[in-house]
């Protein structure tokens, strides 16, 4: 189905899952404790995200204990932030980084990469975004922020609360 | 509708790109002309003809092609001078774009010379400027210890002149402002501000990137105390090619500024110990210039002159009024800037409640309607209105009322798609 009978498949971009996350974002808001906070901006459109990562020690190394954020932006960037936080919270950092790579590969695959639902879960809904070059940066904004934050979180002390 | 260009359908045929269709066989509805304008066939032909028949470097080649190329390049300078009503054609400097023209000024004013800006001096801009007319002046003031100040904006998107007496003082060395806002559409009273700035001896710089495409400019007819000392615009917004911009500066200003880029063509004599420089315009045109782009710009400005800039301005005014009327009928739309078409340019930035500008633009694009979403290189102006980004529609001389209708209809579709329609 296409919106308004157009040739460009809007529905491929705006999957129901994306619109759901946009309207009801998960894990939104800034929380404590956290070891790293980053602020990323998409300079072409002004979309912004402030993102905190809380990492705690687990049996097999560090675990992403929390991802909290305050973001302004379009449906794609907002939904992507929601999906990402839900996907990564609770995962060992090493595994979360693998998920990050998988999502990055999907976004940079120009629509040729078949997403692995076992790894990306709701993230597969963003497969269509890869065909809209102008929107890839929207989808990646918070993922890049998370990568940035998590890389410094492991070497930083907790800010407030118990780690 | 009154004010439209006569024979608009014939004018549109001059622009081959307007014939094309987009995905889904949708006709192109191009409403992003404040970003870049489309090009008429005569511009494309002039550039191709130059490359096919007259290509050579300018001012250096001692052969027939060199003479032809130089003549075409300098003829383009004459055309620009006529288009602006410049007092002298030597005051027209070709640059890469309007940004480079502003950077030329902001850099050369940091260096030793009669117009050097230093510690304790002030540079005055406005909150509605394009980043190109903010950042170069930030760099200048940061490098020299001068202070950057700015006019704020009123709630209806006009310059707040209530504190003009505290902003324009003996310390003010430069006042740089846009003639027409690329986001709010506001047309500023350049003459009044120039008059006030000249009383304190400040250099007045006008960013005409949005003004040059849509209103007649006649520098020579402006009283000298109201005439800017420098004015910049870019070729690609005036139906010309990218890669070429214009700095017009009064001879007095340009003679007082040191050279910007050093290189071929800008010199008189070069010795290893030091060099002397060419007079204007060549003093500011180091290296091989954008020759074919200048030829294209010349053709573009002749095209606009043939249509008549008064007629282009009337058309823009009529279309802008019609678009504002259409937008007023869409629930949830908030237009930033002046709400009526009086003293307003053709760029209309707006919010649509419940739908982010990216998403508005995406739905519009799926229907062939090309607009811009984001902060339009005017982030401070967005911040002034507490808005992160907007959608902007910008018409031009080829825009039809039917295209505005398609745009308004597409906005309704966006509301429906994102479930905000009542």
Coordinates of C-alpha atoms in Angstrom, one line a residue:
Chain A
X1 CA 0.0 0.0 0.0
X2 CA 1.2 3.5 -0.7
X3 CA 0.1 6.8 0.8
X4 CA -2.1 8.8 -1.6
X5 CA -1.4 6.5 -4.4
X6 CA 2.2 7.7 -4.8
X7 CA 5.1 5.9 -6.4
X8 CA 7.3 6.5 -3.3
X9 CA 6.4 3.9 -0.8
X10 CA 5.8 6.0 2.3
X11 CA 4.5 3.0 4.2
X12 CA 7.9 1.3 3.7
X13 CA 9.5 4.1 5.5
X14 CA 6.8 4.7 8.1
X15 CA 6.3 1.2 9.4
X16 CA 3.5 0.8 12.0
X17 CA 6.2 -0.1 14.6
X18 CA 8.0 3.1 13.9
X19 CA 4.9 5.2 14.3
X20 CA 4.0 3.3 17.5
X21 CA 7.4 4.0 19.0
X22 CA 7.2 7.7 17.9
X23 CA 3.9 8.2 19.6
X24 CA 4.8 6.2 22.7
X25 CA 8.6 6.3 23.1
X26 CA 10.1 3.8 25.6
X27 CA 12.6 4.6 28.2
X28 CA 12.3 8.4 27.5
X29 CA 13.6 10.9 30.1
X30 CA 17.0 11.4 31.7
X31 CA 17.7 9.1 34.7
X32 CA 20.4 8.5 37.3
X33 CA 22.7 6.8 37.8
X34 CA 24.9 7.1 34.7
X35 CA 28.5 7.0 33.9
X36 CA 28.4 9.0 30.6
X37 CA 26.2 11.6 29.1
X38 CA 26.6 12.8 25.5
X39 CA 24.8 15.4 23.4
X40 CA 24.6 14.7 19.7
X41 CA 23.1 17.0 17.0
X42 CA 22.2 16.5 13.4
X43 CA 23.7 19.8 12.1
X44 CA 21.6 19.8 8.9
X45 CA 18.2 19.7 10.5
X46 CA 18.9 20.5 14.2
X47 CA 17.6 17.2 15.7
X48 CA 19.2 16.8 19.1
X49 CA 19.6 14.0 21.6
X50 CA 21.0 14.1 25.1
X51 CA 21.7 10.5 26.1
X52 CA 23.0 8.8 29.2
X53 CA 24.4 5.4 29.6
X54 CA 24.6 3.4 32.9
X55 CA 26.8 0.4 32.8
X56 CA 27.1 -2.1 35.6
X57 CA 29.3 -5.2 36.1
X58 CA 27.8 -8.5 35.1
X59 CA 28.9 -12.1 35.0
X60 CA 30.4 -11.8 31.6
X61 CA 31.7 -8.3 31.7
X62 CA 29.8 -4.9 31.7
X63 CA 26.1 -4.8 31.1
X64 CA 24.1 -1.9 29.7
X65 CA 22.0 -1.3 32.8
X66 CA 20.2 1.8 31.5
X67 CA 19.9 4.1 28.5
X68 CA 18.0 7.2 29.2
X69 CA 17.5 10.2 26.9
X70 CA 16.0 13.6 26.1
X71 CA 15.5 14.0 22.4
X72 CA 13.8 16.3 19.9
X73 CA 13.4 15.3 16.3
X74 CA 11.4 13.7 13.6
X75 CA 9.4 10.4 13.8
X76 CA 12.4 8.4 12.5
X77 CA 14.9 9.8 15.0
X78 CA 12.5 9.5 17.9
X79 CA 11.4 6.0 17.1
X80 CA 14.9 4.9 16.5
X81 CA 16.0 6.2 20.0
X82 CA 13.1 4.3 21.6
X83 CA 13.8 1.1 19.7
X84 CA 17.5 1.3 20.5
X85 CA 17.1 1.9 24.2
X86 CA 14.6 -1.0 24.5
X87 CA 16.9 -3.3 22.5
X88 CA 20.1 -2.5 24.4
X89 CA 19.1 -2.2 28.0
X90 CA 20.0 -5.3 29.8
X91 CA 22.4 -6.6 27.2
X92 CA 26.1 -7.2 27.9
X93 CA 28.0 -4.3 26.4
X94 CA 29.8 -6.6 24.0
X95 CA 26.6 -7.9 22.6
X96 CA 25.1 -4.5 22.5
X97 CA 28.0 -3.4 20.3
X98 CA 27.3 -6.3 18.0
X99 CA 23.7 -5.1 17.7
X100 CA 24.9 -1.6 17.0
X101 CA 27.1 -2.9 14.2
X102 CA 24.2 -4.8 12.7
X103 CA 22.0 -1.8 12.8
X104 CA 24.7 0.4 11.2
X105 CA 25.2 -2.2 8.4
X106 CA 21.4 -2.2 7.8
X107 CA 21.3 1.6 7.5
X108 CA 24.3 1.8 5.3
X109 CA 23.2 -1.0 3.1
X110 CA 21.3 1.1 0.6
X111 CA 18.3 -1.2 1.1
X112 CA 20.2 -4.4 0.1
X113 CA 20.8 -5.7 3.6
X114 CA 18.3 -8.3 4.9
X115 CA 17.9 -7.5 8.6
X116 CA 18.2 -10.2 11.2
X117 CA 15.1 -10.0 13.3
X118 CA 16.6 -12.2 16.0
X119 CA 19.3 -9.5 16.5
X120 CA 17.4 -6.3 15.7
X121 CA 13.9 -7.1 16.9
X122 CA 11.8 -3.9 16.3
X123 CA 14.9 -2.5 14.7
X124 CA 14.1 -4.4 11.5
X125 CA 11.3 -1.9 10.9
X126 CA 14.0 0.6 9.9
X127 CA 15.0 -1.5 6.9
X128 CA 12.9 0.9 4.7
X129 CA 14.7 3.9 6.0
X130 CA 17.9 2.8 4.2
X131 CA 16.2 3.5 0.9
X132 CA 15.7 7.2 1.9
X133 CA 19.3 8.6 2.0
X134 CA 18.1 11.9 3.6
X135 CA 16.7 10.0 6.5
X136 CA 19.5 7.6 7.4
X137 CA 21.1 10.3 9.6
X138 CA 17.8 10.6 11.5
X139 CA 17.8 6.9 12.3
X140 CA 21.4 6.8 13.3
X141 CA 21.5 9.9 15.5
X142 CA 20.9 8.2 18.8
X143 CA 22.8 5.0 17.9
X144 CA 25.9 7.1 17.3
X145 CA 25.3 9.0 20.6
X146 CA 25.0 5.6 22.4
X147 CA 28.2 4.3 20.9
X148 CA 30.0 7.5 21.9
X149 CA 28.6 7.3 25.4
X150 CA 29.2 3.7 26.1
X151 CA 32.8 3.9 25.0
X152 CA 33.5 6.5 27.7
X153 CA 31.1 4.9 30.3
X154 CA 33.4 1.9 30.9
X155 CA 36.2 4.2 32.0
X156 CA 34.2 6.8 33.9
X157 CA 32.9 6.8 37.5
X158 CA 29.2 6.8 38.1
X159 CA 27.4 10.2 38.5
X160 CA 25.0 9.9 41.4
X161 CA 23.3 6.7 42.7
X162 CA 24.7 3.3 43.1
X163 CA 26.5 1.7 40.2
Chain B
X1 CA -5.2 36.3 -10.0
X2 CA -3.6 39.7 -10.2
X3 CA 0.1 40.2 -10.3
X4 CA 1.1 36.9 -11.9
X5 CA 3.7 37.0 -14.6
X6 CA 2.1 37.4 -18.0
X7 CA 2.1 34.2 -20.0
X8 CA 3.2 32.1 -17.0
X9 CA 2.7 28.9 -18.9
X10 CA 5.2 30.1 -21.6
X11 CA 7.7 31.2 -18.9
X12 CA 7.5 27.7 -17.4
X13 CA 8.5 26.2 -20.7
X14 CA 11.8 28.0 -20.4
X15 CA 12.6 25.7 -17.5
X16 CA 13.1 22.1 -18.8
X17 CA 13.2 20.6 -15.3
X18 CA 9.6 21.7 -14.6
X19 CA 8.5 19.2 -17.3
X20 CA 9.8 16.2 -15.5
X21 CA 7.9 13.8 -13.3
X22 CA 8.9 12.1 -10.1
X23 CA 8.2 8.6 -8.7
X24 CA 4.7 7.6 -9.3
X25 CA 4.5 9.8 -12.4
X26 CA 3.8 12.8 -10.2
X27 CA 4.6 16.1 -11.7
X28 CA 7.3 18.1 -9.9
X29 CA 6.0 20.9 -7.7
X30 CA 9.2 22.7 -6.9
X31 CA 8.8 24.9 -3.8
X32 CA 12.4 25.1 -2.7
X33 CA 13.6 28.0 -4.7
X34 CA 15.0 29.9 -1.7
X35 CA 17.4 27.0 -1.4
X36 CA 18.3 27.0 -5.1
X37 CA 16.3 28.1 -8.1
X38 CA 15.8 26.1 -11.3
X39 CA 17.6 27.1 -14.5
X40 CA 16.1 28.3 -17.8
X41 CA 17.2 26.7 -21.1
X42 CA 19.0 30.0 -22.1
X43 CA 21.4 29.6 -19.1
X44 CA 22.1 26.0 -19.8
X45 CA 22.7 26.9 -23.5
X46 CA 25.0 29.8 -22.8
X47 CA 27.2 27.6 -20.6
X48 CA 27.2 24.7 -23.1
X49 CA 27.9 27.2 -26.0
X50 CA 30.8 28.7 -24.1
X51 CA 32.3 25.3 -23.3
X52 CA 31.8 24.0 -26.9
X53 CA 33.0 27.1 -28.8
X54 CA 34.8 29.6 -26.6
X55 CA 36.6 27.8 -23.8
X56 CA 40.0 29.3 -22.8
X57 CA 41.4 30.8 -19.7
X58 CA 40.7 34.5 -19.3
X59 CA 43.1 37.5 -19.3
X60 CA 46.1 35.3 -19.9
X61 CA 45.7 33.5 -23.2
X62 CA 47.1 35.4 -26.2
X63 CA 44.9 33.8 -28.8
X64 CA 41.5 34.2 -30.3
X65 CA 39.7 31.8 -27.9
X66 CA 41.3 33.6 -25.0
X67 CA 40.0 36.9 -26.2
X68 CA 36.5 35.4 -26.7
X69 CA 36.5 33.9 -23.3
X70 CA 37.8 37.1 -21.6
X71 CA 35.2 39.1 -23.4
X72 CA 32.4 36.7 -22.3
X73 CA 33.6 36.8 -18.7
X74 CA 33.9 40.6 -18.6
X75 CA 30.5 40.9 -20.3
X76 CA 29.0 38.9 -17.5
X77 CA 30.5 41.5 -15.1
X78 CA 28.8 44.2 -17.1
X79 CA 25.5 42.4 -16.8
X80 CA 25.9 42.0 -13.0
X81 CA 26.7 45.7 -12.7
X82 CA 23.6 46.6 -14.8
X83 CA 21.4 44.2 -12.8
X84 CA 22.4 45.8 -9.5
X85 CA 22.6 49.3 -10.9
X86 CA 26.2 49.4 -9.7
X87 CA 27.8 52.8 -9.9
X88 CA 30.9 51.2 -11.5
X89 CA 31.4 47.8 -13.2
X90 CA 34.8 47.5 -11.5
X91 CA 33.0 47.3 -8.2
X92 CA 31.7 43.9 -9.1
X93 CA 33.8 41.0 -7.8
X94 CA 33.1 37.4 -8.7
X95 CA 33.3 34.9 -5.8
X96 CA 32.3 31.3 -5.4
X97 CA 29.1 32.2 -3.7
X98 CA 27.5 34.7 -1.3
X99 CA 29.2 33.0 1.7
X100 CA 32.7 33.5 0.2
X101 CA 31.8 37.2 -0.5
X102 CA 30.9 37.7 3.2
X103 CA 34.0 35.8 4.3
X104 CA 36.1 38.0 2.0
X105 CA 34.8 41.1 3.8
X106 CA 35.1 39.6 7.3
X107 CA 38.6 38.4 6.7
X108 CA 40.1 41.5 5.1
X109 CA 38.6 43.6 7.9
X110 CA 40.6 41.6 10.4
X111 CA 43.8 42.5 8.7
X112 CA 45.8 45.8 8.7
X113 CA 44.1 48.5 6.7
X114 CA 41.9 51.6 6.9
X115 CA 38.9 49.4 7.8
X116 CA 40.6 47.1 10.3
X117 CA 38.4 46.0 13.1
X118 CA 40.1 45.7 16.5
X119 CA 39.7 45.4 20.2
X120 CA 36.8 47.6 21.5
X121 CA 35.2 47.7 18.1
X122 CA 31.7 46.3 17.5
X123 CA 30.2 44.4 14.6
X124 CA 26.4 44.4 14.4
X125 CA 24.3 41.7 12.8
X126 CA 20.7 40.5 13.3
X127 CA 19.1 37.5 14.9
X128 CA 17.4 36.6 11.5
X129 CA 20.7 36.1 9.6
X130 CA 21.6 33.1 7.6
X131 CA 24.6 31.3 9.3
X132 CA 26.7 32.7 6.4
X133 CA 26.1 36.2 7.8
X134 CA 26.8 35.3 11.4
X135 CA 29.7 32.9 11.5
X136 CA 32.2 35.0 9.4
X137 CA 31.5 37.9 11.8
X138 CA 31.9 35.7 14.9
X139 CA 35.3 34.6 13.5
X140 CA 36.2 38.2 12.8
X141 CA 35.3 39.4 16.3
X142 CA 36.9 36.4 18.0
X143 CA 40.1 36.9 16.1
X144 CA 40.4 40.6 16.7
X145 CA 39.0 41.0 20.2
X146 CA 36.0 43.0 18.9
X147 CA 32.5 42.4 20.1
X148 CA 29.6 40.9 18.1
X149 CA 26.2 42.4 18.8
X150 CA 22.8 41.9 17.1
X151 CA 19.4 43.3 16.6
X152 CA 16.7 41.0 18.2
X153 CA 13.4 40.2 16.5
X154 CA 9.9 41.2 17.3
X155 CA 7.2 38.5 17.8
X156 CA 6.0 39.1 14.3
X157 CA 9.4 38.4 12.9
X158 CA 10.6 41.9 12.1
X159 CA 13.8 43.6 13.4
X160 CA 13.4 45.0 16.8
X161 CA 14.8 48.5 16.3
X162 CA 13.7 49.8 19.8
X163 CA 17.3 49.7 21.0
X164 CA 18.9 51.0 17.8
X165 CA 20.6 53.9 19.6
X166 CA 22.4 51.6 22.0
X167 CA 23.3 49.1 19.3
X168 CA 24.6 51.5 16.7
X169 CA 27.3 53.6 18.4
X170 CA 30.7 55.2 17.8
X171 CA 32.1 51.7 18.5
X172 CA 30.2 50.1 15.6
X173 CA 32.5 49.4 12.7
X174 CA 30.3 47.1 10.6
X175 CA 26.6 46.6 10.3
X176 CA 25.8 43.5 8.3
X177 CA 22.2 42.4 7.7
X178 CA 20.0 40.5 5.3
X179 CA 17.7 42.4 2.9
X180 CA 15.2 39.6 2.9
X181 CA 15.1 36.8 5.5
X182 CA 15.5 33.3 4.0
X183 CA 13.4 31.9 6.8
X184 CA 10.9 34.5 8.0
X185 CA 10.5 36.2 4.6
X186 CA 10.9 39.6 6.3
X187 CA 12.0 42.5 4.1
X188 CA 14.3 44.8 6.1
X189 CA 14.4 48.5 5.8
X190 CA 18.0 48.5 4.6
X191 CA 18.0 52.2 3.7
X192 CA 17.0 53.4 7.2
X193 CA 19.6 51.2 8.9
X194 CA 22.3 52.2 6.4
X195 CA 21.5 55.8 7.1
X196 CA 21.8 55.4 10.8
X197 CA 25.0 53.2 10.5
X198 CA 26.6 55.7 8.2
X199 CA 26.1 58.5 10.8
X200 CA 28.7 56.6 13.0
X201 CA 30.9 55.8 10.0
X202 CA 30.2 52.1 10.0
X203 CA 30.6 49.9 6.9
X204 CA 27.1 48.6 5.8
X205 CA 27.0 45.1 4.4
X206 CA 23.8 43.7 2.9
X207 CA 23.2 40.0 2.3
X208 CA 21.0 40.0 -0.8
X209 CA 21.0 36.3 -1.4
X210 CA 17.2 36.2 -1.2
X211 CA 16.6 39.8 -2.3
X212 CA 18.5 39.7 -5.6
X213 CA 16.3 36.9 -7.0
X214 CA 13.0 38.5 -6.2
X215 CA 13.2 42.3 -6.1
X216 CA 14.6 45.1 -8.3
X217 CA 17.9 46.5 -6.9
X218 CA 19.2 49.8 -8.1
X219 CA 22.2 50.9 -6.1
X220 CA 23.0 54.0 -8.1
X221 CA 19.6 55.4 -7.5
X222 CA 19.9 55.0 -3.7
X223 CA 21.0 58.2 -1.9
X224 CA 24.6 57.5 -1.0
X225 CA 23.9 57.7 2.8
X226 CA 21.3 55.0 2.4
X227 CA 23.3 52.8 0.0
X228 CA 25.1 49.9 1.5
X229 CA 28.9 49.8 1.1
X230 CA 28.8 46.2 0.1
X231 CA 26.2 43.8 -1.1
X232 CA 26.5 40.1 -1.8
X233 CA 24.4 37.5 -3.7
X234 CA 24.7 34.1 -5.2
X235 CA 24.2 33.0 -8.8
X236 CA 22.3 29.8 -8.2
X237 CA 19.3 31.5 -6.5
X238 CA 18.9 33.9 -9.4
X239 CA 18.3 31.2 -12.0
X240 CA 22.1 30.9 -12.6
X241 CA 24.5 28.1 -11.9
X242 CA 26.2 27.2 -8.7
X243 CA 29.8 28.0 -8.1
X244 CA 29.5 31.8 -8.7
X245 CA 28.6 34.6 -6.4
X246 CA 29.0 38.3 -6.4
X247 CA 30.4 40.8 -4.1
X248 CA 29.6 44.4 -5.0
X249 CA 31.5 46.9 -3.0
X250 CA 31.9 50.7 -3.3
X251 CA 35.2 51.6 -4.8
X252 CA 36.0 53.5 -1.6
X253 CA 35.5 50.3 0.5
X254 CA 37.2 47.9 -1.8
X255 CA 40.2 50.1 -2.3
X256 CA 40.6 50.4 1.5
X257 CA 40.6 46.7 2.1
X258 CA 43.7 44.6 1.7
X259 CA 43.7 41.7 -0.8
X260 CA 42.0 38.5 0.3
X261 CA 43.4 35.5 -1.6
X262 CA 46.8 35.8 -3.2
X263 CA 47.6 34.3 -6.6
X264 CA 47.5 34.9 -10.3
X265 CA 45.6 37.8 -11.8
X266 CA 45.4 39.7 -8.5
X267 CA 48.9 41.2 -8.8
X268 CA 50.6 44.0 -10.6
X269 CA 54.2 43.0 -10.1
X270 CA 55.6 40.1 -8.2
X271 CA 59.1 40.1 -6.8
X272 CA 60.5 37.6 -4.3
X273 CA 60.8 40.3 -1.8
X274 CA 57.2 41.4 -2.2
X275 CA 54.4 42.2 -4.6
X276 CA 52.1 45.0 -5.7
X277 CA 48.5 44.4 -6.4
X278 CA 46.1 44.9 -9.2
X279 CA 43.3 47.4 -8.9
X280 CA 39.7 46.3 -8.4
X281 CA 38.0 44.1 -9.5
X282 CA 41.1 41.8 -10.2
X283 CA 42.7 42.6 -6.8
X284 CA 40.1 40.2 -5.3
X285 CA 40.0 37.6 -8.0
X286 CA 43.1 35.4 -7.5
X287 CA 43.5 32.4 -9.7
X288 CA 41.4 31.2 -12.6
X289 CA 37.9 32.4 -11.9
X290 CA 34.6 30.4 -12.5
X291 CA 34.5 31.4 -16.1
X292 CA 31.6 29.4 -17.5
X293 CA 29.7 30.0 -14.3
X294 CA 30.0 33.7 -14.8
X295 CA 28.8 33.3 -18.4
X296 CA 25.8 31.4 -17.1
X297 CA 25.1 34.0 -14.4
X298 CA 25.2 36.7 -17.1
X299 CA 22.6 34.8 -19.1
X300 CA 20.5 34.3 -16.0
X301 CA 20.5 38.0 -15.1
X302 CA 19.7 39.0 -18.6
X303 CA 16.8 36.5 -18.5
X304 CA 15.5 38.1 -15.3
X305 CA 15.9 41.6 -16.7
X306 CA 14.0 40.6 -19.8
X307 CA 11.1 39.4 -17.6
X308 CA 11.4 42.6 -15.6
X309 CA 12.3 42.4 -11.9
X310 CA 9.2 44.5 -11.1
X311 CA 7.1 41.8 -12.7
X312 CA 9.0 39.0 -10.9
X313 CA 8.5 40.9 -7.6
X314 CA 4.8 41.3 -8.3
X315 CA 4.5 37.6 -9.1
X316 CA 6.3 36.6 -5.9
X317 CA 4.1 38.9 -4.0
X318 CA 0.9 37.4 -5.5
X319 CA 2.0 33.8 -5.0
X320 CA 3.2 34.5 -1.4
X321 CA -0.2 36.1 -0.5
X322 CA -2.0 33.1 -2.0
X323 CA 0.2 30.6 -0.2
X324 CA -0.3 32.4 3.1
X325 CA -4.0 32.3 2.5
X326 CA -3.9 28.6 1.8
X327 CA -1.8 27.9 4.9
X328 CA -4.2 29.8 7.0
X329 CA -6.8 27.3 6.0
X330 CA -4.9 24.2 7.2
X331 CA -5.6 23.4 10.8
X332 CA -2.5 23.3 13.0
X333 CA -0.4 25.4 10.8
X334 CA 1.6 28.2 12.4
X335 CA 3.5 30.6 10.1
X336 CA 6.6 32.2 11.5
X337 CA 7.3 35.7 10.5
X338 CA 5.0 38.3 9.0
X339 CA 1.5 36.9 8.5
X340 CA 0.6 39.0 5.5
X341 CA 2.4 39.4 2.2
X342 CA 3.2 43.1 2.7
X343 CA 7.0 43.7 3.0
X344 CA 7.5 40.0 2.8
X345 CA 9.6 37.8 0.6
X346 CA 8.6 34.4 -0.9
X347 CA 10.0 32.1 1.8
X348 CA 7.4 30.8 4.2
X349 CA 8.5 28.8 7.2
X350 CA 5.8 27.1 9.3
X351 CA 5.0 24.5 11.8
X352 CA 2.4 21.8 11.5
X353 CA 1.1 20.8 14.9
X354 CA 1.8 17.1 15.7
X355 CA 4.0 16.4 12.6
X356 CA 7.8 17.0 12.6
X357 CA 9.1 19.1 9.6
X358 CA 11.1 16.1 8.3
X359 CA 7.9 14.0 8.2
X360 CA 5.9 16.8 6.6
X361 CA 8.6 17.1 3.9
X362 CA 8.7 13.4 3.4
X363 CA 4.9 13.1 2.8
X364 CA 5.1 16.1 0.5
X365 CA 8.0 14.6 -1.4
X366 CA 6.0 11.4 -1.9
X367 CA 3.5 13.6 -3.7
X368 CA 6.1 15.4 -5.8
X369 CA 6.1 18.5 -3.7
X370 CA 9.7 19.6 -2.9
X371 CA 10.1 21.8 0.2
X372 CA 12.8 22.1 2.8
X373 CA 12.7 21.0 6.4
X374 CA 15.2 21.9 9.1
X375 CA 16.6 25.1 10.4
X376 CA 17.4 26.6 7.0
X377 CA 20.8 27.7 8.2
X378 CA 19.0 30.2 10.5
X379 CA 19.2 28.4 13.8
X380 CA 19.3 31.5 16.0
X381 CA 16.1 32.8 14.4
X382 CA 14.4 29.4 15.1
X383 CA 15.7 29.5 18.7
X384 CA 14.2 33.0 19.0
X385 CA 10.8 31.6 18.3
X386 CA 11.4 28.5 20.5
X387 CA 11.2 26.2 17.5
X388 CA 13.7 23.5 16.7
X389 CA 13.0 23.3 13.0
X390 CA 10.4 24.2 10.5
X391 CA 9.1 23.3 7.0
X392 CA 9.7 26.0 4.4
X393 CA 8.0 26.5 1.1
X394 CA 9.6 29.0 -1.2
X395 CA 8.1 30.0 -4.5
X396 CA 9.7 31.7 -7.5
X397 CA 8.8 33.3 -10.8
X398 CA 7.7 29.9 -12.3
X399 CA 5.4 29.0 -9.4
X400 CA 1.7 28.7 -10.2
X401 CA -1.4 29.0 -8.0
X402 CA -2.2 25.4 -8.9
X403 CA 1.2 24.3 -7.4
X404 CA 0.3 26.1 -4.2
X405 CA -3.0 24.2 -4.2
X406 CA -1.1 20.9 -4.6
X407 CA 1.1 22.0 -1.7
X408 CA -1.8 22.8 0.6
X409 CA -3.5 19.5 -0.4
X410 CA -0.3 17.6 0.4
X411 CA -0.2 19.2 3.9
X412 CA -3.7 17.9 4.5
X413 CA -2.4 14.5 3.4
X414 CA 0.4 14.8 5.9
X415 CA -2.0 15.5 8.7
X416 CA -4.1 12.5 7.7
X417 CA -1.1 10.2 7.4
X418 CA 0.2 11.1 10.9
X419 CA -3.2 10.9 12.4
X420 CA -3.6 14.5 13.5
X421 CA -6.5 15.3 11.2
X422 CA -9.7 15.9 13.1

